[in-house]
Short mmCIF file of C-alpha atoms (C1' of nucleotides) in Angstrom, two decimals:
data_model
loop_
_atom_site.label_atom_id
_atom_site.label_comp_id
_atom_site.label_asym_id
_atom_site.label_seq_id
_atom_site.Cartn_x
_atom_site.Cartn_y
_atom_site.Cartn_z
CA MET A 237 -48.28 -35.86 24.90
CA SER A 238 -49.03 -39.49 24.48
CA PRO A 239 -49.50 -40.78 20.98
CA ASP A 240 -53.05 -40.89 19.78
CA ILE A 241 -54.27 -44.37 20.51
CA THR A 242 -57.77 -43.53 19.36
CA PHE A 243 -56.52 -43.60 15.80
CA VAL A 244 -55.58 -47.26 15.91
CA ALA A 245 -58.48 -48.14 18.17
CA ALA A 246 -60.97 -46.52 15.84
CA LEU A 247 -59.60 -48.54 12.96
CA MET A 248 -60.39 -51.68 14.88
CA ALA A 249 -63.69 -50.45 16.22
CA ASP A 250 -65.67 -51.30 13.13
CA GLN A 251 -67.32 -54.63 12.45
CA ALA A 252 -66.28 -54.82 8.84
CA ARG A 253 -62.70 -53.79 9.44
CA SER A 254 -62.21 -56.02 12.46
CA ARG A 255 -63.52 -58.98 10.52
CA MET A 256 -61.02 -58.31 7.79
CA LEU A 257 -58.19 -57.96 10.28
CA LEU A 258 -59.20 -61.14 12.02
CA ALA A 259 -59.32 -62.95 8.71
CA LEU A 260 -55.82 -61.72 7.99
CA LEU A 261 -54.71 -63.04 11.34
CA SER A 262 -54.35 -66.33 9.53
CA GLY A 263 -51.21 -64.83 8.07
CA LYS A 264 -52.38 -65.36 4.53
CA ALA A 265 -52.54 -62.52 2.08
CA LEU A 266 -56.08 -61.98 0.89
CA THR A 267 -57.51 -59.97 -1.98
CA ALA A 268 -59.94 -57.12 -1.63
CA THR A 269 -62.90 -59.17 -2.83
CA GLU A 270 -62.07 -62.03 -0.52
CA LEU A 271 -62.00 -59.63 2.38
CA ALA A 272 -65.23 -58.00 1.25
CA LEU A 273 -66.80 -61.44 1.27
CA GLU A 274 -65.35 -62.15 4.67
CA ALA A 275 -66.77 -58.97 6.12
CA ASP A 276 -70.05 -59.41 4.28
CA ILE A 277 -69.99 -56.02 2.61
CA THR A 278 -69.87 -54.76 -0.96
CA ALA A 279 -66.66 -54.20 -2.84
CA GLN A 280 -67.02 -50.42 -2.66
CA THR A 281 -67.31 -50.38 1.09
CA ALA A 282 -64.46 -52.80 1.42
CA SER A 283 -62.29 -50.62 -0.76
CA SER A 284 -62.92 -47.68 1.49
CA HIS A 285 -62.12 -49.68 4.61
CA LEU A 286 -59.01 -51.21 3.17
CA SER A 287 -57.58 -47.90 2.11
CA LYS A 288 -58.10 -46.68 5.64
CA LEU A 289 -56.35 -49.67 7.08
CA VAL A 290 -53.43 -49.22 4.72
CA GLU A 291 -53.35 -45.51 5.38
CA GLY A 292 -53.32 -46.25 9.07
CA GLN A 293 -50.47 -48.70 8.51
CA LEU A 294 -52.22 -51.69 9.94
CA LEU A 295 -52.07 -53.40 6.58
CA VAL A 296 -49.63 -53.57 3.75
CA VAL A 297 -50.76 -54.10 0.22
CA ARG A 298 -49.08 -55.77 -2.71
CA LYS A 299 -50.42 -55.28 -6.18
CA GLN A 300 -50.33 -58.26 -8.48
CA GLY A 301 -51.97 -57.84 -11.82
CA ARG A 302 -55.50 -56.76 -11.24
CA HIS A 303 -55.50 -58.18 -7.74
CA LYS A 304 -54.54 -56.47 -4.56
CA TYR A 305 -53.24 -58.63 -1.80
CA PHE A 306 -53.51 -57.40 1.75
CA GLN A 307 -51.56 -58.54 4.78
CA LEU A 308 -51.10 -57.44 8.35
CA GLN A 309 -48.40 -54.84 8.48
CA SER A 310 -46.36 -56.43 11.23
CA LEU A 311 -46.25 -58.93 14.01
CA GLU A 312 -47.12 -56.14 16.40
CA VAL A 313 -50.47 -55.67 14.73
CA ALA A 314 -51.14 -59.38 15.03
CA GLN A 315 -50.20 -59.30 18.67
CA LEU A 316 -52.46 -56.36 19.31
CA LEU A 317 -55.30 -58.25 17.68
CA GLU A 318 -54.57 -61.29 19.79
CA SER A 319 -54.59 -59.31 23.00
CA LEU A 320 -57.83 -57.67 21.95
CA LEU A 321 -59.25 -61.12 21.32
CA ASN A 322 -58.10 -62.23 24.70
CA LEU A 323 -59.56 -59.36 26.59
CA SER A 324 -62.77 -59.46 24.59
CA SER A 325 -63.32 -63.14 25.18
CA VAL A 326 -62.70 -62.77 28.87
CA LEU A 327 -65.13 -59.94 29.30
CA ALA A 328 -68.70 -61.05 29.47
CA HIS A 329 -70.25 -58.05 27.86
CA PRO A 330 -73.81 -58.59 26.73
CA LYS A 331 -73.36 -58.41 22.98
CA ALA A 332 -70.70 -61.06 22.68
CA ARG A 333 -72.01 -64.56 22.84
CA THR A 334 -69.40 -66.32 24.89
CA GLY A 335 -70.54 -69.66 23.56
CA PRO A 336 -68.22 -72.23 22.10
CA ALA A 337 -66.83 -71.31 18.74
CA ASP A 338 -66.61 -73.50 15.70
CA PRO A 339 -65.34 -76.82 17.11
CA LEU A 340 -62.82 -77.20 14.32
CA LEU A 341 -61.49 -73.77 15.11
CA ARG A 342 -61.14 -74.73 18.73
CA LYS A 343 -59.32 -77.91 17.85
CA SER A 344 -56.56 -76.54 15.80
CA ARG A 345 -56.05 -73.29 14.01
CA VAL A 346 -53.40 -70.97 12.74
CA CYS A 347 -52.57 -67.93 14.82
CA TYR A 348 -50.79 -65.66 12.36
CA ASP A 349 -47.76 -67.87 11.94
CA HIS A 350 -47.97 -70.51 14.60
CA LEU A 351 -50.22 -73.24 15.92
CA ALA A 352 -53.11 -72.51 18.27
CA GLY A 353 -56.23 -74.17 19.60
CA GLU A 354 -56.43 -77.37 21.60
CA VAL A 355 -53.62 -78.97 19.66
CA GLY A 356 -51.38 -75.96 20.12
CA VAL A 357 -52.13 -75.77 23.81
CA GLY A 358 -51.69 -79.53 24.15
CA LEU A 359 -48.33 -79.47 22.43
CA TYR A 360 -47.15 -76.65 24.62
CA HIS A 361 -48.03 -78.41 27.83
CA SER A 362 -46.64 -81.67 26.57
CA LEU A 363 -43.32 -79.96 25.96
CA LEU A 364 -43.48 -78.58 29.45
CA GLU A 365 -44.18 -81.99 30.96
CA GLN A 366 -41.25 -83.48 29.13
CA GLN A 367 -39.15 -80.65 30.47
CA LEU A 368 -38.08 -79.58 27.04
CA LEU A 369 -39.48 -76.20 27.84
CA THR A 370 -39.42 -74.27 31.09
CA GLU A 371 -41.95 -71.69 31.95
CA HIS A 372 -41.09 -69.12 34.53
CA SER A 373 -44.43 -67.35 34.68
CA ASP A 374 -44.41 -65.60 31.35
CA GLN A 375 -40.91 -66.38 30.27
CA VAL A 376 -40.46 -69.47 28.21
CA MET A 377 -37.15 -71.03 27.39
CA LEU A 378 -35.80 -74.23 25.99
CA THR A 379 -34.10 -76.45 28.53
CA LYS A 380 -30.86 -78.18 27.74
CA GLN A 381 -32.86 -81.25 26.77
CA GLY A 382 -35.12 -79.04 24.73
CA VAL A 383 -32.22 -77.68 22.74
CA ASP A 384 -31.02 -81.22 22.11
CA PHE A 385 -34.48 -82.39 21.17
CA PHE A 386 -35.19 -79.70 18.63
CA THR A 387 -31.70 -79.91 17.20
CA ALA A 388 -32.24 -83.63 16.79
CA ILE A 389 -35.41 -83.18 14.79
CA GLY A 390 -33.70 -80.76 12.48
CA VAL A 391 -34.14 -77.27 13.85
CA ASN A 392 -31.25 -74.92 13.29
CA LEU A 393 -31.58 -73.04 16.54
CA THR A 394 -28.68 -70.70 15.97
CA GLU A 395 -30.30 -69.67 12.71
CA LEU A 396 -33.65 -69.06 14.40
CA GLU A 397 -32.03 -67.04 17.13
CA LYS A 398 -30.72 -64.58 14.61
CA GLN A 399 -34.23 -63.31 14.15
CA LYS A 400 -35.28 -60.29 16.08
CA ARG A 401 -38.30 -62.02 17.49
CA PRO A 402 -38.04 -64.27 20.52
CA LEU A 403 -37.35 -67.92 19.97
CA CYS A 404 -40.08 -69.03 22.33
CA LYS A 405 -43.01 -66.98 23.33
CA ALA A 406 -46.05 -67.86 25.34
CA CYS A 407 -49.17 -66.80 23.51
CA LEU A 408 -52.43 -66.86 25.41
CA ASP A 409 -55.11 -68.79 23.60
CA TRP A 410 -58.47 -67.06 23.55
CA SER A 411 -60.47 -70.22 23.06
CA GLU A 412 -58.57 -72.31 25.56
CA ARG A 413 -57.45 -69.61 27.95
CA ARG A 414 -54.17 -71.42 28.21
CA THR A 415 -50.87 -70.71 26.59
CA HIS A 416 -49.46 -72.13 23.41
CA LEU A 417 -46.11 -71.80 21.72
CA ALA A 418 -45.42 -68.75 19.60
CA GLY A 419 -42.19 -67.09 18.57
CA ALA A 420 -39.71 -68.27 15.98
CA LEU A 421 -39.86 -71.84 17.20
CA GLY A 422 -43.64 -71.79 17.11
CA GLN A 423 -43.42 -70.66 13.53
CA TRP A 424 -41.00 -73.43 12.74
CA VAL A 425 -43.32 -76.06 14.20
CA LEU A 426 -46.22 -74.89 12.06
CA GLN A 427 -44.09 -74.72 8.93
CA ASP A 428 -42.84 -78.20 9.63
CA ILE A 429 -46.36 -79.55 10.00
CA LEU A 430 -47.25 -78.13 6.63
CA ASN A 431 -44.01 -79.18 4.97
CA GLN A 432 -44.46 -82.74 6.16
CA GLY A 433 -47.95 -82.73 4.78
CA TRP A 434 -49.41 -83.64 8.13
CA ALA A 435 -52.11 -81.06 7.81
CA VAL A 436 -53.56 -78.62 5.34
CA ARG A 437 -54.82 -75.16 5.94
CA ASP A 438 -58.43 -74.42 5.33
CA ASN A 439 -58.88 -72.00 2.50
CA ASP A 440 -61.63 -70.02 4.09
CA SER A 441 -60.69 -69.89 7.73
CA ARG A 442 -57.85 -70.24 10.18
CA VAL A 443 -58.68 -73.90 10.68
CA LEU A 444 -55.84 -76.36 10.31
CA HIS A 445 -57.04 -79.74 9.06
CA PHE A 446 -54.91 -82.58 10.30
CA HIS A 447 -54.86 -85.81 8.35
CA LEU A 448 -55.22 -88.92 10.48
CA LYS A 449 -51.76 -90.15 9.68
CA GLY A 450 -50.39 -86.66 9.96
CA MET A 451 -51.74 -86.30 13.46
CA ALA A 452 -50.16 -89.61 14.34
CA SER A 453 -46.79 -88.51 13.02
CA PHE A 454 -47.13 -85.20 14.77
CA CYS A 455 -47.89 -86.89 18.09
CA LYS A 456 -45.02 -89.26 17.60
CA ARG A 457 -42.51 -86.54 16.83
CA TYR A 458 -43.42 -84.51 19.85
CA ARG A 459 -44.24 -87.52 22.03
CA PHE A 460 -47.58 -85.93 22.42
CA ARG A 461 -50.51 -87.86 23.76
CA THR A 462 -53.74 -86.48 22.42
CA SER A 463 -57.22 -87.35 23.56
CA ASN A 464 -58.83 -89.94 21.37
CA GLN A 465 -61.36 -87.59 19.93
CA ALA A 466 -61.12 -87.16 16.21
CA LEU A 467 -58.82 -84.24 15.77
CA THR A 468 -58.94 -84.38 12.04
CA GLY A 469 -61.25 -82.24 10.02
CA SER A 470 -60.80 -84.01 6.75
CA ASP A 471 -59.54 -87.39 5.54
CA MET B 1256 -67.26 -67.07 15.99
CA SER B 1257 -64.53 -64.89 17.39
CA PRO B 1258 -65.38 -62.61 20.25
CA ASP B 1259 -66.38 -59.13 19.31
CA ILE B 1260 -63.23 -57.09 19.48
CA THR B 1261 -65.00 -54.03 18.14
CA PHE B 1262 -66.68 -53.64 21.49
CA VAL B 1263 -63.45 -53.09 23.36
CA ALA B 1264 -61.85 -51.23 20.48
CA ALA B 1265 -64.78 -48.83 20.26
CA LEU B 1266 -64.45 -48.08 23.94
CA MET B 1267 -60.89 -46.98 23.33
CA ALA B 1268 -61.62 -45.21 20.08
CA ASP B 1269 -62.79 -42.01 21.63
CA GLN B 1270 -60.58 -39.11 22.60
CA ALA B 1271 -62.24 -38.45 25.92
CA ARG B 1272 -62.33 -42.08 26.97
CA SER B 1273 -58.80 -42.85 25.89
CA ARG B 1274 -57.51 -39.86 27.79
CA MET B 1275 -59.23 -41.11 30.90
CA LEU B 1276 -57.85 -44.59 30.43
CA LEU B 1277 -54.37 -43.24 29.86
CA ALA B 1278 -54.65 -41.14 32.97
CA LEU B 1279 -55.63 -44.23 34.91
CA LEU B 1280 -52.60 -46.01 33.53
CA SER B 1281 -50.77 -44.31 36.35
CA GLY B 1282 -52.40 -46.91 38.55
CA LYS B 1283 -54.00 -44.32 40.75
CA ALA B 1284 -57.71 -44.30 41.37
CA LEU B 1285 -59.25 -41.07 40.14
CA THR B 1286 -62.63 -39.51 40.71
CA ALA B 1287 -65.13 -38.71 38.00
CA THR B 1288 -64.45 -34.98 38.10
CA GLU B 1289 -60.70 -35.49 37.98
CA LEU B 1290 -61.16 -37.63 34.92
CA ALA B 1291 -63.50 -35.11 33.37
CA LEU B 1292 -60.84 -32.48 33.87
CA GLU B 1293 -58.23 -34.78 32.42
CA ALA B 1294 -60.30 -35.40 29.32
CA ASP B 1295 -61.32 -31.77 29.09
CA ILE B 1296 -65.04 -32.43 29.01
CA THR B 1297 -67.99 -31.57 31.23
CA ALA B 1298 -69.06 -33.71 34.13
CA GLN B 1299 -72.16 -34.90 32.29
CA THR B 1300 -70.23 -36.18 29.34
CA ALA B 1301 -67.67 -37.79 31.60
CA SER B 1302 -70.39 -39.54 33.52
CA SER B 1303 -71.73 -41.04 30.34
CA HIS B 1304 -68.28 -42.18 29.23
CA LEU B 1305 -67.39 -43.63 32.59
CA SER B 1306 -70.55 -45.65 32.84
CA LYS B 1307 -69.75 -47.09 29.43
CA LEU B 1308 -66.25 -48.01 30.51
CA VAL B 1309 -67.53 -49.65 33.66
CA GLU B 1310 -70.28 -51.39 31.74
CA GLY B 1311 -67.66 -52.60 29.29
CA GLN B 1312 -65.58 -53.85 32.21
CA LEU B 1313 -62.53 -51.82 31.41
CA LEU B 1314 -62.87 -49.95 34.67
CA VAL B 1315 -63.95 -50.78 38.16
CA VAL B 1316 -65.52 -48.24 40.40
CA ARG B 1317 -65.48 -47.81 44.13
CA LYS B 1318 -67.88 -45.49 45.83
CA GLN B 1319 -66.58 -43.51 48.75
CA GLY B 1320 -68.89 -40.95 50.26
CA ARG B 1321 -69.96 -38.70 47.47
CA HIS B 1322 -66.92 -39.53 45.39
CA LYS B 1323 -66.55 -42.26 42.87
CA TYR B 1324 -63.11 -43.62 42.35
CA PHE B 1325 -62.29 -45.29 39.08
CA GLN B 1326 -59.47 -47.71 38.33
CA LEU B 1327 -58.43 -49.94 35.47
CA GLN B 1328 -60.21 -53.23 35.79
CA SER B 1329 -57.15 -55.42 35.46
CA LEU B 1330 -53.54 -55.67 34.45
CA GLU B 1331 -54.71 -56.97 31.10
CA VAL B 1332 -56.41 -53.69 30.36
CA ALA B 1333 -53.23 -51.84 31.23
CA GLN B 1334 -51.24 -54.11 28.99
CA LEU B 1335 -53.64 -53.60 26.13
CA LEU B 1336 -53.28 -49.86 26.57
CA GLU B 1337 -49.52 -50.14 26.61
CA SER B 1338 -49.47 -52.15 23.41
CA LEU B 1339 -51.80 -49.65 21.80
CA LEU B 1340 -49.43 -46.89 22.88
CA ASN B 1341 -46.53 -48.79 21.44
CA LEU B 1342 -48.13 -49.41 18.09
CA SER B 1343 -49.51 -45.91 17.90
CA SER B 1344 -46.20 -44.27 18.63
CA VAL B 1345 -44.45 -46.40 16.07
CA LEU B 1346 -46.88 -45.60 13.32
CA ALA B 1347 -46.30 -42.26 11.74
CA HIS B 1348 -49.86 -41.48 10.89
CA PRO B 1349 -50.45 -37.85 10.02
CA LYS B 1350 -52.57 -36.82 13.00
CA ALA B 1351 -50.20 -37.91 15.70
CA ARG B 1352 -47.36 -35.56 16.34
CA THR B 1353 -44.43 -37.90 16.79
CA GLY B 1354 -42.47 -35.18 18.48
CA PRO B 1355 -40.82 -35.57 21.84
CA ALA B 1356 -43.26 -35.70 24.69
CA ASP B 1357 -43.05 -33.79 27.91
CA PRO B 1358 -39.38 -34.11 28.91
CA LEU B 1359 -40.26 -34.96 32.48
CA LEU B 1360 -42.49 -37.76 31.26
CA ARG B 1361 -39.67 -39.07 29.14
CA LYS B 1362 -37.29 -39.01 32.06
CA SER B 1363 -39.18 -41.00 34.54
CA ARG B 1364 -42.79 -41.97 34.86
CA VAL B 1365 -45.04 -44.57 36.33
CA CYS B 1366 -46.34 -47.26 34.03
CA TYR B 1367 -49.32 -48.63 35.92
CA ASP B 1368 -47.31 -50.13 38.74
CA HIS B 1369 -43.69 -49.98 37.67
CA LEU B 1370 -41.02 -47.58 36.56
CA ALA B 1371 -40.75 -46.39 32.96
CA GLY B 1372 -39.07 -43.68 30.95
CA GLU B 1373 -35.35 -43.08 30.62
CA VAL B 1374 -34.67 -44.02 34.21
CA GLY B 1375 -36.64 -47.23 33.88
CA VAL B 1376 -34.91 -48.14 30.65
CA GLY B 1377 -31.55 -47.20 32.12
CA LEU B 1378 -32.06 -49.33 35.18
CA TYR B 1379 -33.08 -52.28 33.08
CA HIS B 1380 -30.00 -52.13 30.90
CA SER B 1381 -27.78 -51.52 33.86
CA LEU B 1382 -29.08 -54.69 35.45
CA LEU B 1383 -28.40 -56.49 32.21
CA GLU B 1384 -24.84 -55.19 32.06
CA GLN B 1385 -24.19 -56.32 35.59
CA GLN B 1386 -25.54 -59.70 34.62
CA LEU B 1387 -28.14 -59.63 37.33
CA LEU B 1388 -30.73 -60.10 34.63
CA THR B 1389 -30.58 -62.20 31.50
CA GLU B 1390 -32.61 -61.45 28.48
CA HIS B 1391 -33.28 -64.17 26.01
CA SER B 1392 -35.08 -62.12 23.38
CA ASP B 1393 -38.33 -61.48 25.21
CA GLN B 1394 -37.78 -63.66 28.20
CA VAL B 1395 -36.24 -62.04 31.19
CA MET B 1396 -34.97 -63.87 34.21
CA LEU B 1397 -32.87 -63.18 37.22
CA THR B 1398 -29.44 -64.75 37.13
CA LYS B 1399 -27.98 -66.45 40.15
CA GLN B 1400 -26.20 -63.20 40.99
CA GLY B 1401 -29.46 -61.37 40.41
CA VAL B 1402 -31.24 -63.54 42.95
CA ASP B 1403 -28.48 -62.90 45.43
CA PHE B 1404 -28.48 -59.20 44.72
CA PHE B 1405 -32.18 -58.64 45.18
CA THR B 1406 -32.29 -60.89 48.20
CA ALA B 1407 -29.48 -58.83 49.69
CA ILE B 1408 -31.36 -55.57 49.28
CA GLY B 1409 -34.39 -57.02 50.98
CA VAL B 1410 -36.62 -58.55 48.35
CA ASN B 1411 -38.49 -61.64 49.42
CA LEU B 1412 -38.36 -63.39 46.08
CA THR B 1413 -40.25 -66.47 47.15
CA GLU B 1414 -43.07 -64.23 48.28
CA LEU B 1415 -43.12 -62.36 45.00
CA GLU B 1416 -43.11 -65.57 43.03
CA LYS B 1417 -46.33 -66.63 44.65
CA GLN B 1418 -48.12 -64.02 42.59
CA LYS B 1419 -49.74 -65.09 39.40
CA ARG B 1420 -47.94 -62.46 37.42
CA PRO B 1421 -44.42 -63.01 36.18
CA LEU B 1422 -41.55 -61.95 38.40
CA CYS B 1423 -39.74 -60.19 35.62
CA LYS B 1424 -41.30 -58.93 32.49
CA ALA B 1425 -39.87 -56.88 29.68
CA CYS B 1426 -42.16 -53.98 28.95
CA LEU B 1427 -41.52 -52.00 25.80
CA ASP B 1428 -41.24 -48.31 26.47
CA TRP B 1429 -43.17 -46.18 24.03
CA SER B 1430 -41.07 -43.09 24.51
CA GLU B 1431 -37.71 -44.82 24.50
CA ARG B 1432 -38.53 -47.76 22.26
CA ARG B 1433 -36.46 -49.89 24.56
CA THR B 1434 -37.46 -52.27 27.27
CA HIS B 1435 -37.80 -51.63 30.95
CA LEU B 1436 -38.55 -53.86 33.88
CA ALA B 1437 -42.14 -54.78 34.65
CA GLY B 1438 -43.64 -57.69 36.52
CA ALA B 1439 -43.72 -58.27 40.25
CA LEU B 1440 -40.11 -57.23 40.65
CA GLY B 1441 -40.71 -54.09 38.65
CA GLN B 1442 -43.55 -53.28 40.98
CA TRP B 1443 -41.34 -53.89 43.97
CA VAL B 1444 -38.68 -51.53 42.67
CA LEU B 1445 -41.18 -48.72 42.22
CA GLN B 1446 -42.72 -49.34 45.63
CA ASP B 1447 -39.28 -49.29 47.16
CA ILE B 1448 -38.43 -45.99 45.52
CA LEU B 1449 -41.55 -44.46 46.99
CA ASN B 1450 -41.12 -46.09 50.38
CA GLN B 1451 -37.58 -44.82 50.63
CA GLY B 1452 -38.82 -41.38 49.79
CA TRP B 1453 -36.44 -41.12 46.86
CA ALA B 1454 -39.12 -39.75 44.63
CA VAL B 1455 -42.69 -38.54 44.72
CA ARG B 1456 -45.42 -39.06 42.24
CA ASP B 1457 -46.83 -36.10 40.45
CA ASN B 1458 -50.41 -35.52 41.37
CA ASP B 1459 -51.56 -34.64 37.90
CA SER B 1460 -49.60 -36.93 35.67
CA ARG B 1461 -47.63 -40.11 35.52
CA VAL B 1462 -44.41 -38.22 36.14
CA LEU B 1463 -42.19 -39.47 38.91
CA HIS B 1464 -40.19 -36.67 40.51
CA PHE B 1465 -36.88 -37.83 41.88
CA HIS B 1466 -35.22 -35.84 44.62
CA LEU B 1467 -31.56 -35.17 44.06
CA LYS B 1468 -30.49 -37.26 47.01
CA GLY B 1469 -33.10 -39.87 46.16
CA MET B 1470 -31.69 -40.27 42.71
CA ALA B 1471 -28.23 -40.65 44.19
CA SER B 1472 -29.41 -43.35 46.57
CA PHE B 1473 -31.26 -45.05 43.77
CA CYS B 1474 -28.18 -45.08 41.58
CA LYS B 1475 -26.09 -46.37 44.41
CA ARG B 1476 -28.42 -49.19 45.28
CA TYR B 1477 -28.61 -50.43 41.73
CA ARG B 1478 -25.04 -49.45 40.86
CA PHE B 1479 -26.60 -47.43 38.14
CA ARG B 1480 -24.64 -44.78 36.32
CA THR B 1481 -26.93 -42.10 35.02
CA SER B 1482 -26.05 -39.35 32.65
CA ASN B 1483 -25.26 -36.12 34.46
CA GLN B 1484 -28.32 -34.32 33.23
CA ALA B 1485 -30.62 -33.25 35.97
CA LEU B 1486 -33.00 -36.10 36.40
CA THR B 1487 -34.92 -34.44 39.13
CA GLY B 1488 -38.06 -32.54 38.53
CA SER B 1489 -38.31 -30.95 41.93
CA ASP B 1490 -36.00 -30.16 44.84
"C1'" DC C 452 -60.82 -55.13 -30.19
"C1'" DG C 453 -64.72 -56.24 -27.16
"C1'" DG C 454 -66.08 -58.39 -22.82
"C1'" DA C 455 -65.23 -59.86 -18.20
"C1'" DT C 456 -63.17 -59.16 -13.75
"C1'" DA C 457 -61.00 -56.36 -9.96
"C1'" DC C 458 -60.99 -52.33 -7.84
"C1'" DT C 459 -61.94 -47.21 -7.10
"C1'" DT C 460 -64.41 -42.70 -6.91
"C1'" DC C 461 -68.53 -40.02 -6.27
"C1'" DG C 462 -72.73 -38.85 -4.25
"C1'" DA C 463 -76.73 -39.62 -1.38
"C1'" DT C 464 -78.68 -41.67 2.65
"C1'" DG C 465 -79.17 -42.84 7.28
"C1'" DG C 466 -77.95 -44.02 11.91
"C1'" DG C 467 -75.11 -44.02 15.86
"C1'" DG C 468 -73.06 -41.48 19.27
"C1'" DG C 469 -70.41 -37.51 21.37
"C1'" DT C 470 -71.52 -33.08 23.26
"C1'" DC C 471 -73.55 -29.81 26.43
"C1'" DG C 472 -77.42 -27.21 29.09
"C1'" DA C 473 -80.83 -27.83 32.44
"C1'" DA C 474 -82.69 -30.14 35.96
"C1'" DG C 475 -82.53 -33.79 39.44
"C1'" DC C 476 -80.60 -36.61 43.18
"C1'" DA C 477 -77.40 -37.70 46.91
"C1'" DA C 478 -73.96 -36.87 50.34
"C1'" DA C 479 -71.22 -33.53 53.19
"C1'" DG C 480 -70.51 -29.41 55.54
"C1'" DT C 481 -72.38 -25.37 58.28
"C1'" DA D 680 -82.72 -26.48 57.41
"C1'" DC D 681 -79.82 -24.41 53.77
"C1'" DT D 682 -75.88 -24.53 50.82
"C1'" DT D 683 -72.21 -26.66 48.44
"C1'" DT D 684 -70.24 -30.27 45.95
"C1'" DG D 685 -70.23 -34.59 43.14
"C1'" DC D 686 -72.52 -37.14 40.06
"C1'" DT D 687 -76.53 -38.60 37.02
"C1'" DT D 688 -80.55 -38.33 33.81
"C1'" DC D 689 -82.95 -36.16 30.09
"C1'" DG D 690 -83.34 -33.92 25.92
"C1'" DA D 691 -81.77 -31.67 21.88
"C1'" DC D 692 -78.26 -30.87 18.54
"C1'" DC D 693 -75.08 -32.13 15.18
"C1'" DC D 694 -71.25 -34.25 13.12
"C1'" DC D 695 -68.98 -38.24 11.63
"C1'" DC D 696 -68.94 -42.21 8.99
"C1'" DA D 697 -70.56 -46.82 7.27
"C1'" DT D 698 -73.19 -48.21 3.51
"C1'" DC D 699 -74.58 -48.92 -1.20
"C1'" DG D 700 -75.81 -47.67 -6.23
"C1'" DA D 701 -73.92 -45.91 -10.25
"C1'" DA D 702 -70.34 -44.76 -12.92
"C1'" DG D 703 -65.35 -44.81 -13.88
"C1'" DT D 704 -60.54 -46.91 -14.41
"C1'" DA D 705 -57.33 -50.73 -14.85
"C1'" DT D 706 -56.08 -55.38 -16.09
"C1'" DC D 707 -56.58 -59.80 -18.16
"C1'" DC D 708 -58.60 -62.99 -21.61
"C1'" DG D 709 -60.10 -64.53 -25.97
#
DNA sequence: CGGATACTTCGATGGGGGTCGAAGCAAAGT
DNA sequence: ACTTTGCTTCGACCCCCATCGAAGTATCCG
């Protein structure tokens, strides 16, 4: 028979656990107490939940001294969470307030290992407009110019292509309902932003705080015209 | 804050409900009693579950005389189910027997609206080998020859491309752990198989029964070399 | 060696929800 | 009109599990 999907679904069907999982969607490894705080439960309860999530192989755990760091087990888990987010945000079921989320979160946030939110969506469509990227419905590929462009700014595409994961992937944004860039290249872009010091990650959320000058450099590099609203959260 | 994913997850976190959903993954509309039978519960319990699923917008219902026909609400729901199946089958959690499923199901089955199982996977890789399809990691596209080929066998590609959904889509097969063809073209292929009378759908499952001659025609059309094992379930 | 911090185990409590029997309603068929 | 079939509502039962307090173990720090 079919595998038992209720097992995985049940693991995600709890407020506390789903909050933890969503917090881990930032890609950062978090400790048990941090996750307990995030889910607003006591350490005991969190411990029980976390052991279930590890047991169920949704999380991996790394022990470091007296701390235990938890992370999502795989990209697949992150993708499942994203698709759940998507479907959930689309559905207008009574309990979920469909209202606008934290504006900073909408602006720019980390989606596991790549850039999401308005900035992520904006970048994606800017790349499309410049014909560096082609989008055939769901399939996204670099154009010839795109290959040249990213090679020029220092991406080793042949190296990235060695990875199992796709180079480009269209990831549907739950706040924007439009696609943004995921995949190995999406990861590279986020890493680059951080390496350049254009933005810093919020410690307590998935928010990505762009510095003013960083946003400018970012726009320049990707020839990306952003609306004039303040996109920076700090500085 | 984030939308409440526990709502959707909880809907899928029940044996009876998930069985119903999985049964509906065949794409067919089923009545309440059929679904009750499928989930092995009484009509009362099924009624309660089904109203929850409709309320939660995972299903749509169509009343016809004294029957009520249920269907998955959207392709997104089907995709969520597929990804849950994938993750669940990969994870080796104790409760799920990871053993081989029903051999007929493994051979050839319907995955919502396209072909899956060994035949589906085989077709996909055959198309790749013939360079009718190119696969850039996750992105699948028809090659020039592919366009010619499908046009030659009667596909109106421009018509198919009008749909919102992608023309080609790689869908990971949970039994084979390899990709098969989904998307509008995948749907066309399945429709064609049925129209040609090469195979019939099982009434009680997602199994697709190929006739001997049908399988031969199918292989011929797609220049597809299948292993000599009997791929037919009937005839 | 204490004392603090991080995490776990145990036990008790309570609530949510899955289940079915019985009865009710609605639509066909005869 | 009567019966059959398909589905729903109501009510009662009961099990599962999330939660927390208290106590226990492990690790680091001074």
